[in-house]
């Protein structure tokens, strides 16, 4: 840890590998004596909670619309709910009220110990790693209480536990606020990226060019020298990939078979998971992909997502995707893809979806979508400009995500150091000054000049 925190004056060997050395005035006690397991069944469905209601590694409560089935274990305020299914997810909730733990939980009731301190101890990487290494069941690994209950945990005095818990409440909250800022920054970068794409493909790059009414309500004005064409006027092929069950056509190797899950951020990210035979692909040659084809997700949660076929995907086949093959003299695949990914394009595709709960796009509707079309030379310039901007924003988002990871690592390390006595916080006092900073935390992305856009 940073030199900002002091160590205890003296330590002793705990005799427990995951705890290491502990302050001399601390003890080590098995978990089952610190917090016995609760097995009382809930008699009514009041405040039911499942694993999806707990955020990994933070223990924060997440509200969902899930409806739970089956009997649960009754818990009260102060109890700890430990997610025993896939314990590597580190789901440990400190209950704030009475309720029912439904599903794969160990419900623990701390005795003469601070519940917050014990929650933090169970959220250390070391504790989670040991419990995860003990699980049984290959597909649905679970942690047994017999193993967990016999794990030795650190036990300082109750006063010291409360001080450590208060310290961690304060410091993790500060880290969480920085993480939230970075997450908001990523969302802002996504919005700005979308705005750049939308403006470039509907207004062009010259702010002084004369404009005209496009005749399309959602499109508004476009540069005076641009055409407005329907998709079927700018493409030589509009079709869709094979629609039907795949269980009898997929093989271990052969012709790569692109699916909706592979379409992301305007690209095709084939993961090598799906193949069909070359013979099958030739029998369905209408959906064999060519460089410059534009794919639109036709059905499901990603309906309307757009991907451009590159050199790498030429010759692949696809499943339930709309394929648009541009007339190169009129429109490039790059530019067509950008138009359909723009706010305008996405709005139009959304408006023509059918199916409500199961959204679907039909080729018969997509072909009438109107496109703002400049000359091929201007299309190329716009595509080059947007490509540079997208790369810039992508680089910024990668850097920001790295900041988030560093903050998350810092959070976990701070918890571990505090609950195992590697740092002495007995004299800690919260700094409530608005100007208070965290000097040994990574700099927030929005505070760094390289992040300004």
Short mmCIF file of C-alpha atoms in Angstrom, two decimals:
data_model
loop_
_atom_site.label_atom_id
_atom_site.label_comp_id
_atom_site.label_asym_id
_atom_site.label_seq_id
_atom_site.Cartn_x
_atom_site.Cartn_y
_atom_site.Cartn_z
CA UNK A 1 0.00 0.00 0.00
CA UNK A 2 0.96 3.65 -0.35
CA UNK A 3 3.16 5.31 2.26
CA UNK A 4 0.18 7.48 3.16
CA UNK A 5 -0.95 4.67 5.50
CA UNK A 6 1.04 3.49 8.52
CA UNK A 7 1.59 -0.12 9.57
CA UNK A 8 0.87 -1.41 13.08
CA UNK A 9 3.83 -1.26 15.49
CA UNK A 10 4.04 -5.04 15.93
CA UNK A 11 2.80 -8.15 14.14
CA UNK A 12 2.51 -11.86 14.85
CA UNK A 13 2.18 -14.89 12.57
CA UNK A 14 -1.52 -15.75 12.28
CA UNK A 15 -0.80 -19.32 11.26
CA UNK A 16 -3.29 -18.83 8.41
CA UNK A 17 -1.83 -18.48 4.91
CA UNK A 18 -4.42 -16.09 3.49
CA UNK A 19 -4.21 -13.75 6.50
CA UNK A 20 -0.42 -13.75 6.86
CA UNK A 21 0.86 -11.68 9.77
CA UNK A 22 -1.70 -9.92 11.95
CA UNK A 23 -1.33 -7.09 14.47
CA UNK A 24 -0.35 -8.55 17.85
CA UNK A 25 -3.62 -7.49 19.49
CA UNK A 26 -5.78 -9.20 16.81
CA UNK A 27 -7.14 -12.70 16.98
CA UNK A 28 -8.19 -15.31 14.43
CA UNK A 29 -11.61 -17.01 14.71
CA UNK A 30 -13.44 -19.45 12.45
CA UNK A 31 -16.22 -17.88 10.44
CA UNK A 32 -18.91 -20.17 11.88
CA UNK A 33 -18.26 -18.71 15.34
CA UNK A 34 -18.22 -15.12 14.08
CA UNK A 35 -21.41 -15.48 12.05
CA UNK A 36 -23.40 -18.74 12.30
CA UNK A 37 -25.45 -19.81 9.33
CA UNK A 38 -29.21 -19.10 9.30
CA UNK A 39 -31.55 -21.77 7.96
CA UNK A 40 -34.96 -20.40 8.97
CA UNK A 41 -37.36 -20.62 6.04
CA UNK A 42 -39.32 -17.50 5.10
CA UNK A 43 -43.04 -17.84 5.79
CA UNK A 44 -44.13 -15.17 3.33
CA UNK A 45 -42.71 -13.47 0.24
CA UNK A 46 -41.46 -10.18 1.67
CA UNK A 47 -38.59 -8.34 0.03
CA UNK A 48 -37.28 -11.35 -1.96
CA UNK A 49 -33.68 -11.06 -3.16
CA UNK A 50 -31.78 -13.18 -5.67
CA UNK A 51 -28.16 -13.24 -6.79
CA UNK A 52 -28.92 -10.76 -9.57
CA UNK A 53 -29.78 -8.18 -6.89
CA UNK A 54 -26.18 -8.01 -5.65
CA UNK A 55 -23.37 -6.23 -7.49
CA UNK A 56 -20.11 -8.17 -7.69
CA UNK A 57 -17.24 -7.03 -5.46
CA UNK A 58 -19.09 -4.03 -4.01
CA UNK A 59 -21.99 -5.66 -2.16
CA UNK A 60 -24.35 -2.99 -3.46
CA UNK A 61 -28.05 -3.73 -3.82
CA UNK A 62 -29.38 -3.70 -7.39
CA UNK A 63 -33.10 -3.42 -8.05
CA UNK A 64 -34.48 -5.71 -10.79
CA UNK A 65 -37.89 -6.78 -12.08
CA UNK A 66 -37.16 -10.47 -11.51
CA UNK A 67 -39.86 -12.71 -10.10
CA UNK A 68 -38.51 -15.44 -7.85
CA UNK A 69 -39.79 -18.99 -7.50
CA UNK A 70 -39.35 -21.42 -4.61
CA UNK A 71 -38.85 -21.02 -0.88
CA UNK A 72 -36.20 -18.73 0.51
CA UNK A 73 -34.29 -18.20 3.75
CA UNK A 74 -35.49 -15.46 6.07
CA UNK A 75 -32.97 -12.76 6.87
CA UNK A 76 -33.05 -9.67 9.09
CA UNK A 77 -31.20 -6.36 9.07
CA UNK A 78 -27.51 -6.94 9.79
CA UNK A 79 -27.40 -10.42 8.25
CA UNK A 80 -24.90 -11.20 5.51
CA UNK A 81 -26.02 -12.87 2.29
CA UNK A 82 -23.16 -14.72 0.59
CA UNK A 83 -23.74 -15.93 -2.98
CA UNK A 84 -22.61 -19.54 -2.83
CA UNK A 85 -23.20 -20.21 -6.55
CA UNK A 86 -20.10 -19.26 -8.56
CA UNK A 87 -18.46 -17.56 -5.57
CA UNK A 88 -15.84 -15.99 -7.86
CA UNK A 89 -18.55 -13.41 -8.61
CA UNK A 90 -18.03 -12.10 -5.05
CA UNK A 91 -21.65 -11.30 -4.21
CA UNK A 92 -21.89 -10.42 -0.51
CA UNK A 93 -24.78 -8.24 0.70
CA UNK A 94 -25.24 -6.63 4.11
CA UNK A 95 -29.01 -6.68 4.64
CA UNK A 96 -30.54 -3.35 5.64
CA UNK A 97 -33.99 -4.76 6.36
CA UNK A 98 -35.91 -8.00 6.75
CA UNK A 99 -36.47 -10.16 3.69
CA UNK A 100 -36.11 -13.49 1.93
CA UNK A 101 -32.93 -14.80 0.29
CA UNK A 102 -34.14 -16.86 -2.67
CA UNK A 103 -31.81 -19.33 -4.30
CA UNK A 104 -28.11 -19.95 -3.79
CA UNK A 105 -27.22 -18.07 -0.62
CA UNK A 106 -25.56 -18.74 2.68
CA UNK A 107 -27.30 -16.40 5.14
CA UNK A 108 -25.01 -15.52 8.07
CA UNK A 109 -25.86 -13.69 11.29
CA UNK A 110 -22.84 -11.98 12.89
CA UNK A 111 -22.56 -12.36 16.69
CA UNK A 112 -20.75 -9.68 18.71
CA UNK A 113 -19.01 -8.53 15.53
CA UNK A 114 -19.49 -5.60 13.20
CA UNK A 115 -21.44 -6.79 10.16
CA UNK A 116 -19.82 -4.24 7.86
CA UNK A 117 -16.32 -5.33 8.87
CA UNK A 118 -17.17 -8.96 8.23
CA UNK A 119 -18.72 -8.10 4.86
CA UNK A 120 -15.55 -6.30 3.83
CA UNK A 121 -13.46 -9.30 4.93
CA UNK A 122 -15.58 -11.62 2.82
CA UNK A 123 -15.12 -9.28 -0.16
CA UNK A 124 -11.33 -9.57 -0.19
CA UNK A 125 -9.77 -11.25 -3.20
CA UNK A 126 -7.99 -13.68 -0.87
CA UNK A 127 -11.18 -14.87 0.85
CA UNK A 128 -13.09 -15.21 -2.43
CA UNK A 129 -10.19 -17.08 -4.04
CA UNK A 130 -10.03 -19.64 -1.22
CA UNK A 131 -13.78 -20.21 -1.22
CA UNK A 132 -13.89 -20.47 -5.00
CA UNK A 133 -11.13 -23.07 -4.93
CA UNK A 134 -13.27 -25.27 -2.67
CA UNK A 135 -16.42 -25.47 -4.79
CA UNK A 136 -18.19 -28.62 -5.89
CA UNK A 137 -20.09 -29.13 -9.16
CA UNK A 138 -18.47 -28.50 -12.55
CA UNK A 139 -21.24 -26.63 -14.38
CA UNK A 140 -22.82 -24.95 -11.34
CA UNK A 141 -19.98 -24.61 -8.80
CA UNK A 142 -21.16 -23.94 -5.25
CA UNK A 143 -19.40 -23.23 -1.99
CA UNK A 144 -20.28 -25.49 0.95
CA UNK A 145 -20.92 -24.02 4.39
CA UNK A 146 -18.88 -26.82 5.93
CA UNK A 147 -15.77 -25.46 4.20
CA UNK A 148 -16.60 -21.76 4.56
CA UNK A 149 -17.58 -22.02 8.20
CA UNK A 150 -14.19 -23.47 9.10
CA UNK A 151 -12.20 -20.67 7.46
CA UNK A 152 -10.29 -18.57 9.98
CA UNK A 153 -10.96 -14.83 9.76
CA UNK A 154 -9.23 -11.92 11.46
CA UNK A 155 -10.86 -10.49 14.55
CA UNK A 156 -9.74 -7.18 16.01
CA UNK A 157 -11.68 -5.60 18.86
CA UNK A 158 -15.25 -4.53 18.16
CA UNK A 159 -14.27 -0.84 18.42
CA UNK A 160 -11.46 -1.39 15.92
CA UNK A 161 -13.77 -3.32 13.59
CA UNK A 162 -16.14 -0.37 13.54
CA UNK A 163 -13.34 2.08 12.88
CA UNK A 164 -12.03 -0.03 9.98
CA UNK A 165 -15.54 -0.40 8.56
CA UNK A 166 -16.15 3.36 8.79
CA UNK A 167 -12.78 4.01 7.11
CA UNK A 168 -13.63 1.63 4.27
CA UNK A 169 -17.16 3.02 3.91
CA UNK A 170 -15.68 6.49 3.44
CA UNK A 171 -12.75 5.59 1.20
CA UNK A 172 -14.59 3.13 -1.05
CA UNK A 173 -17.37 5.69 -1.51
CA UNK A 174 -14.78 8.18 -2.78
CA UNK A 175 -13.36 5.60 -5.16
CA UNK A 176 -16.86 4.67 -6.32
CA UNK A 177 -17.59 8.31 -7.13
CA UNK A 178 -14.48 8.47 -9.30
CA UNK A 179 -15.52 5.25 -11.05
CA UNK A 180 -18.98 6.71 -11.70
CA UNK A 181 -17.39 9.82 -13.22
CA UNK A 182 -15.28 7.68 -15.53
CA UNK A 183 -18.32 5.63 -16.53
CA UNK A 184 -20.25 8.82 -17.30
CA UNK A 185 -17.30 9.99 -19.37
CA UNK A 186 -17.46 6.82 -21.45
CA UNK A 187 -21.16 7.39 -22.08
CA UNK A 188 -20.43 11.01 -23.05
CA UNK A 189 -17.74 9.86 -25.48
CA UNK A 190 -20.21 7.43 -27.06
CA UNK A 191 -22.77 10.21 -27.45
CA UNK A 192 -20.20 12.55 -29.03
CA UNK A 193 -19.01 9.81 -31.37
CA UNK A 194 -22.58 9.24 -32.51
CA UNK A 195 -23.12 12.98 -32.98
CA UNK A 196 -20.02 13.25 -35.19
CA UNK A 197 -21.16 10.35 -37.38
CA UNK A 198 -24.69 11.72 -37.67
CA UNK A 199 -23.62 15.25 -38.59
CA UNK A 200 -21.05 14.07 -41.15
CA UNK A 201 -23.44 11.79 -43.07
CA UNK A 202 -26.40 14.17 -43.05
CA UNK A 203 -24.77 17.62 -43.31
CA UNK A 204 -21.33 16.90 -44.79
CA UNK A 205 -17.97 18.35 -43.77
CA UNK A 206 -18.34 21.87 -45.21
CA UNK A 207 -20.29 24.10 -42.80
CA UNK A 208 -20.74 26.77 -45.49
CA UNK A 209 -22.33 24.62 -48.20
CA UNK A 210 -25.84 25.64 -49.35
CA UNK A 211 -28.59 23.37 -48.00
CA UNK A 212 -31.92 22.11 -49.32
CA UNK A 213 -34.92 20.34 -47.88
CA UNK A 214 -34.41 16.57 -48.20
CA UNK A 215 -38.13 15.86 -48.34
CA UNK A 216 -37.64 13.35 -45.51
CA UNK A 217 -39.06 14.49 -42.17
CA UNK A 218 -36.42 12.94 -39.90
CA UNK A 219 -33.56 13.87 -42.20
CA UNK A 220 -34.28 17.56 -42.52
CA UNK A 221 -31.94 19.62 -44.68
CA UNK A 222 -29.01 18.16 -46.60
CA UNK A 223 -26.34 19.80 -48.78
CA UNK A 224 -27.87 21.18 -51.95
CA UNK A 225 -25.75 19.04 -54.30
CA UNK A 226 -26.56 15.72 -52.56
CA UNK A 227 -29.05 13.13 -53.79
CA UNK A 228 -31.61 11.41 -51.59
CA UNK A 229 -32.02 7.78 -52.67
CA UNK A 230 -33.96 4.81 -51.33
CA UNK A 231 -31.86 1.82 -50.29
CA UNK A 232 -33.13 -0.16 -53.29
CA UNK A 233 -31.93 2.63 -55.61
CA UNK A 234 -28.41 2.48 -54.20
CA UNK A 235 -27.96 -1.29 -53.88
CA UNK A 236 -27.82 -4.17 -56.35
CA UNK A 237 -28.84 -6.83 -53.87
CA UNK A 238 -31.14 -6.84 -50.84
CA UNK A 239 -31.58 -10.25 -49.29
CA UNK A 240 -31.23 -12.04 -45.99
CA UNK A 241 -29.24 -14.94 -44.62
CA UNK A 242 -30.69 -18.35 -43.90
CA UNK A 243 -33.60 -18.25 -41.45
CA UNK A 244 -34.26 -21.52 -39.69
CA UNK A 245 -32.93 -23.89 -37.03
CA UNK A 246 -29.15 -24.27 -37.02
CA UNK A 247 -28.79 -27.47 -34.98
CA UNK A 248 -28.57 -29.64 -38.13
CA UNK A 249 -26.32 -27.39 -40.22
CA UNK A 250 -23.50 -26.35 -37.88
CA UNK A 251 -20.20 -28.24 -38.01
CA UNK A 252 -16.89 -27.97 -36.15
CA UNK A 253 -15.03 -26.38 -39.06
CA UNK A 254 -15.76 -25.19 -42.55
CA UNK A 255 -17.23 -21.92 -43.84
CA UNK A 256 -17.55 -19.32 -41.06
CA UNK A 257 -21.20 -18.58 -40.29
CA UNK A 258 -21.85 -15.02 -39.09
CA UNK A 259 -24.68 -14.42 -36.63
CA UNK A 260 -26.27 -11.38 -35.00
CA UNK A 261 -24.01 -11.61 -31.94
CA UNK A 262 -21.00 -10.96 -34.19
CA UNK A 263 -22.25 -7.52 -35.27
CA UNK A 264 -20.85 -4.80 -33.03
CA UNK A 265 -19.73 -1.18 -33.45
CA UNK A 266 -20.08 -1.28 -37.22
CA UNK A 267 -17.86 -4.33 -37.59
CA UNK A 268 -18.11 -8.11 -37.78
CA UNK A 269 -16.35 -9.69 -34.83
CA UNK A 270 -16.41 -13.37 -35.77
CA UNK A 271 -15.41 -15.53 -32.80
CA UNK A 272 -14.79 -18.82 -34.61
CA UNK A 273 -17.76 -20.44 -32.92
CA UNK A 274 -20.03 -21.26 -35.87
CA UNK A 275 -19.34 -23.00 -39.17
CA UNK A 276 -21.27 -24.65 -41.99
CA UNK A 277 -19.98 -26.97 -44.69
CA UNK A 278 -18.78 -25.51 -47.97
CA UNK A 279 -21.46 -27.52 -49.79
CA UNK A 280 -24.22 -26.07 -47.60
CA UNK A 281 -22.86 -22.55 -48.16
CA UNK A 282 -22.88 -22.97 -51.94
CA UNK A 283 -26.49 -24.18 -51.79
CA UNK A 284 -27.26 -20.88 -50.03
CA UNK A 285 -24.99 -18.72 -52.16
CA UNK A 286 -27.32 -15.70 -52.05
CA UNK A 287 -26.05 -15.06 -48.52
CA UNK A 288 -22.34 -15.55 -49.22
CA UNK A 289 -20.72 -12.30 -48.17
CA UNK A 290 -18.60 -9.96 -50.29
CA UNK A 291 -16.32 -7.16 -49.18
CA UNK A 292 -18.33 -3.95 -48.90
CA UNK A 293 -21.62 -5.67 -48.10
CA UNK A 294 -23.54 -4.08 -45.25
CA UNK A 295 -25.24 -6.38 -42.76
CA UNK A 296 -28.23 -5.37 -40.64
CA UNK A 297 -29.39 -7.49 -37.71
CA UNK A 298 -32.87 -8.62 -38.67
CA UNK A 299 -34.34 -9.92 -35.43
CA UNK A 300 -33.81 -10.16 -31.68
CA UNK A 301 -32.35 -7.81 -29.09
CA UNK A 302 -29.80 -6.33 -31.52
CA UNK A 303 -32.31 -5.60 -34.29
CA UNK A 304 -30.97 -2.72 -36.39
CA UNK A 305 -27.30 -3.17 -35.49
CA UNK A 306 -25.09 -2.66 -38.54
CA UNK A 307 -21.81 -4.26 -39.64
CA UNK A 308 -19.57 -3.77 -42.67
CA UNK A 309 -18.03 -6.81 -44.40
CA UNK A 310 -14.26 -6.44 -44.69
CA UNK A 311 -11.62 -8.45 -46.58
CA UNK A 312 -11.47 -10.85 -43.64
CA UNK A 313 -15.15 -11.86 -43.90
CA UNK A 314 -15.40 -12.19 -47.68
CA UNK A 315 -16.73 -15.67 -48.52
CA UNK A 316 -18.42 -16.17 -45.15
CA UNK A 317 -22.11 -17.04 -44.97
CA UNK A 318 -24.62 -15.63 -42.50
CA UNK A 319 -27.72 -16.38 -40.49
CA UNK A 320 -30.85 -14.19 -40.33
CA UNK A 321 -29.09 -10.96 -41.31
CA UNK A 322 -30.22 -8.50 -43.96
CA UNK A 323 -27.54 -8.17 -46.65
CA UNK A 324 -27.24 -4.91 -48.59
CA UNK A 325 -24.82 -4.93 -51.52
CA UNK A 326 -24.11 -1.38 -52.69
CA UNK A 327 -23.92 -0.21 -56.31
CA UNK A 328 -20.34 1.04 -56.07
CA UNK A 329 -20.84 3.84 -58.59
CA UNK A 330 -23.54 5.26 -56.34
CA UNK A 331 -22.56 4.45 -52.78
CA UNK A 332 -19.74 2.75 -50.92
CA UNK A 333 -20.26 0.11 -48.25
CA UNK A 334 -18.33 2.29 -45.78
CA UNK A 335 -20.65 5.22 -46.30
CA UNK A 336 -23.86 3.16 -46.38
CA UNK A 337 -22.84 1.57 -43.10
CA UNK A 338 -22.25 4.99 -41.52
CA UNK A 339 -25.65 6.31 -42.63
CA UNK A 340 -27.46 3.32 -41.15
CA UNK A 341 -25.44 3.63 -37.91
CA UNK A 342 -26.18 7.34 -37.56
CA UNK A 343 -28.90 8.66 -35.28
CA UNK A 344 -31.03 9.20 -38.38
CA UNK A 345 -30.46 5.68 -39.72
CA UNK A 346 -31.07 4.01 -36.36
CA UNK A 347 -34.26 6.03 -35.83
CA UNK A 348 -35.65 5.02 -39.22
CA UNK A 349 -34.77 1.35 -38.73
CA UNK A 350 -36.40 1.45 -35.30
CA UNK A 351 -39.55 3.01 -36.75
CA UNK A 352 -40.06 0.20 -39.27
CA UNK A 353 -39.51 -2.67 -36.86
CA UNK A 354 -42.37 -5.05 -36.25
CA UNK A 355 -43.04 -7.55 -33.51
CA UNK A 356 -43.13 -5.56 -30.27
CA UNK A 357 -41.56 -7.91 -27.71
CA UNK A 358 -39.75 -9.77 -30.53
CA UNK A 359 -38.56 -7.01 -32.89
CA UNK A 360 -37.98 -7.84 -36.53
CA UNK A 361 -36.94 -6.02 -39.71
CA UNK A 362 -38.21 -6.97 -43.17
CA UNK A 363 -36.26 -6.47 -46.39
CA UNK A 364 -39.48 -5.18 -47.93
CA UNK A 365 -39.42 -2.22 -45.53
CA UNK A 366 -35.68 -1.61 -45.36
CA UNK A 367 -35.44 -1.18 -49.13
CA UNK A 368 -37.51 2.04 -48.92
CA UNK A 369 -35.31 3.72 -46.29
CA UNK A 370 -34.06 7.03 -47.71
CA UNK A 371 -30.32 7.75 -47.78
CA UNK A 372 -28.51 11.12 -48.09
CA UNK A 373 -25.98 10.46 -50.85
CA UNK A 374 -23.11 12.80 -51.86
CA UNK A 375 -20.65 12.04 -54.67
CA UNK A 376 -18.41 8.99 -54.24
CA UNK A 377 -15.44 11.30 -53.69
CA UNK A 378 -17.22 13.13 -50.89
CA UNK A 379 -18.38 9.82 -49.45
CA UNK A 380 -14.76 8.72 -49.25
CA UNK A 381 -13.72 11.96 -47.53
CA UNK A 382 -16.55 11.63 -45.00
CA UNK A 383 -15.68 7.99 -44.33
CA UNK A 384 -12.02 8.85 -43.79
CA UNK A 385 -12.89 11.71 -41.45
CA UNK A 386 -15.35 9.65 -39.42
CA UNK A 387 -12.88 6.75 -39.23
CA UNK A 388 -10.26 9.05 -37.70
CA UNK A 389 -12.76 10.45 -35.21
CA UNK A 390 -14.04 6.99 -34.24
CA UNK A 391 -10.46 5.84 -33.59
CA UNK A 392 -9.82 8.89 -31.45
CA UNK A 393 -12.90 8.24 -29.33
CA UNK A 394 -12.13 4.53 -29.14
CA UNK A 395 -8.65 5.30 -27.82
CA UNK A 396 -10.11 7.66 -25.22
CA UNK A 397 -12.62 5.04 -24.10
CA UNK A 398 -9.87 2.42 -23.76
CA UNK A 399 -7.85 4.80 -21.58
CA UNK A 400 -10.88 5.67 -19.50
CA UNK A 401 -11.77 2.00 -19.04
CA UNK A 402 -8.22 1.39 -17.88
CA UNK A 403 -8.67 4.12 -15.28
CA UNK A 404 -11.81 2.34 -14.07
CA UNK A 405 -9.92 -0.94 -13.78
CA UNK A 406 -7.14 0.73 -11.78
CA UNK A 407 -9.69 2.26 -9.44
CA UNK A 408 -11.44 -1.08 -8.99
CA UNK A 409 -8.11 -2.77 -8.24
CA UNK A 410 -7.29 -0.01 -5.78
CA UNK A 411 -10.64 -0.51 -4.04
CA UNK A 412 -10.08 -4.25 -3.59
CA UNK A 413 -6.49 -3.78 -2.41
CA UNK A 414 -7.51 -1.14 0.14
CA UNK A 415 -10.18 -3.42 1.62
CA UNK A 416 -7.73 -6.31 1.90
CA UNK A 417 -5.06 -4.19 3.56
CA UNK A 418 -7.48 -2.76 6.12
CA UNK A 419 -9.23 -5.97 7.21
CA UNK A 420 -5.98 -7.95 7.51
CA UNK A 421 -4.21 -5.24 9.50
CA UNK A 422 -1.61 -4.32 6.89
CA UNK A 423 -2.48 -0.67 7.51
CA UNK A 424 -3.32 0.99 10.84
CA UNK A 425 -6.41 3.21 10.64
CA UNK A 426 -7.20 3.42 14.36
CA UNK A 427 -6.58 7.17 14.37
CA UNK A 428 -8.25 7.80 11.02
CA UNK A 429 -10.62 10.75 10.72
CA UNK A 430 -12.70 11.46 7.61
CA UNK A 431 -11.63 14.43 5.50
CA UNK A 432 -14.88 16.17 4.68
CA UNK A 433 -13.30 19.09 2.84
CA UNK A 434 -14.74 19.64 -0.66
CA UNK A 435 -11.15 20.05 -1.86
CA UNK A 436 -10.10 16.67 -0.46
CA UNK A 437 -8.28 14.55 -3.02
CA UNK A 438 -6.96 11.00 -3.20
CA UNK A 439 -3.31 11.54 -4.19
CA UNK A 440 -2.41 7.90 -4.72
CA UNK A 441 -5.45 7.04 -6.81
CA UNK A 442 -5.16 7.13 -10.61
CA UNK A 443 -6.07 10.49 -12.09
CA UNK A 444 -9.69 10.76 -13.18
CA UNK A 445 -9.83 10.72 -16.97
CA UNK A 446 -11.78 13.94 -17.25
CA UNK A 447 -9.04 15.74 -15.24
CA UNK A 448 -6.36 14.80 -17.75
CA UNK A 449 -5.71 17.05 -20.75
CA UNK A 450 -5.33 14.07 -23.08
CA UNK A 451 -8.97 13.18 -22.44
CA UNK A 452 -10.40 16.52 -23.50
CA UNK A 453 -12.31 16.36 -26.75
#
